[in-house]
Amino acid sequence: MYVTDALKLIAENTAKYAGGGYIQKRYVDVITPQKEETRTPEEVTSHMLKKLRGR
């Protein structure tokens, strides 16, 4: 993970210097994408309120 982040930064700096493009995402985010939120805003709020009341 650290090696790929370092290589990404090197590529990004080089691309900015040379005027080219570069990949925006980290390698770890590409190989293990985050789950997409499917709950409604009301469901999220309800879930958070339940968690806060449980403390």
mmCIF file of N, CA and C in Angstrom, residues 1 6-7 11 23 44 49 55:
data_model
loop_
_atom_site.group_PDB
_atom_site.id
_atom_site.type_symbol
_atom_site.label_atom_id
_atom_site.label_comp_id
_atom_site.label_asym_id
_atom_site.label_seq_id
_atom_site.Cartn_x
_atom_site.Cartn_y
_atom_site.Cartn_z
ATOM 1 N N MET A 1 0.826 -1.175 0.000
ATOM 2 C CA MET A 1 0.000 0.000 0.000
ATOM 3 C C MET A 1 0.880 1.252 0.000
ATOM 4 N N ALA A 6 3.265 5.887 -2.884
ATOM 5 C CA ALA A 6 4.458 6.652 -3.265
ATOM 6 C C ALA A 6 4.585 6.749 -4.781
ATOM 7 N N LEU A 7 4.336 5.637 -5.469
ATOM 8 C CA LEU A 7 4.404 5.660 -6.934
ATOM 9 C C LEU A 7 3.336 6.572 -7.526
ATOM 10 N N ALA A 11 4.095 9.751 -9.901
ATOM 11 C CA ALA A 11 3.447 9.890 -11.208
ATOM 12 C C ALA A 11 2.653 11.195 -11.291
ATOM 13 N N ILE A 23 -3.785 9.063 -12.707
ATOM 14 C CA ILE A 23 -4.906 8.377 -12.068
ATOM 15 C C ILE A 23 -5.227 9.089 -10.755
ATOM 16 N N VAL A 44 -30.816 6.625 7.356
ATOM 17 C CA VAL A 44 -29.514 6.931 7.944
ATOM 18 C C VAL A 44 -29.705 7.714 9.239
ATOM 19 N N LEU A 49 -29.696 8.022 15.193
ATOM 20 C CA LEU A 49 -30.404 8.360 16.428
ATOM 21 C C LEU A 49 -30.488 7.158 17.357
ATOM 22 N N ARG A 55 -26.185 4.849 23.839
ATOM 23 C CA ARG A 55 -25.015 5.160 24.688
ATOM 24 C C ARG A 55 -25.387 5.496 26.070
#
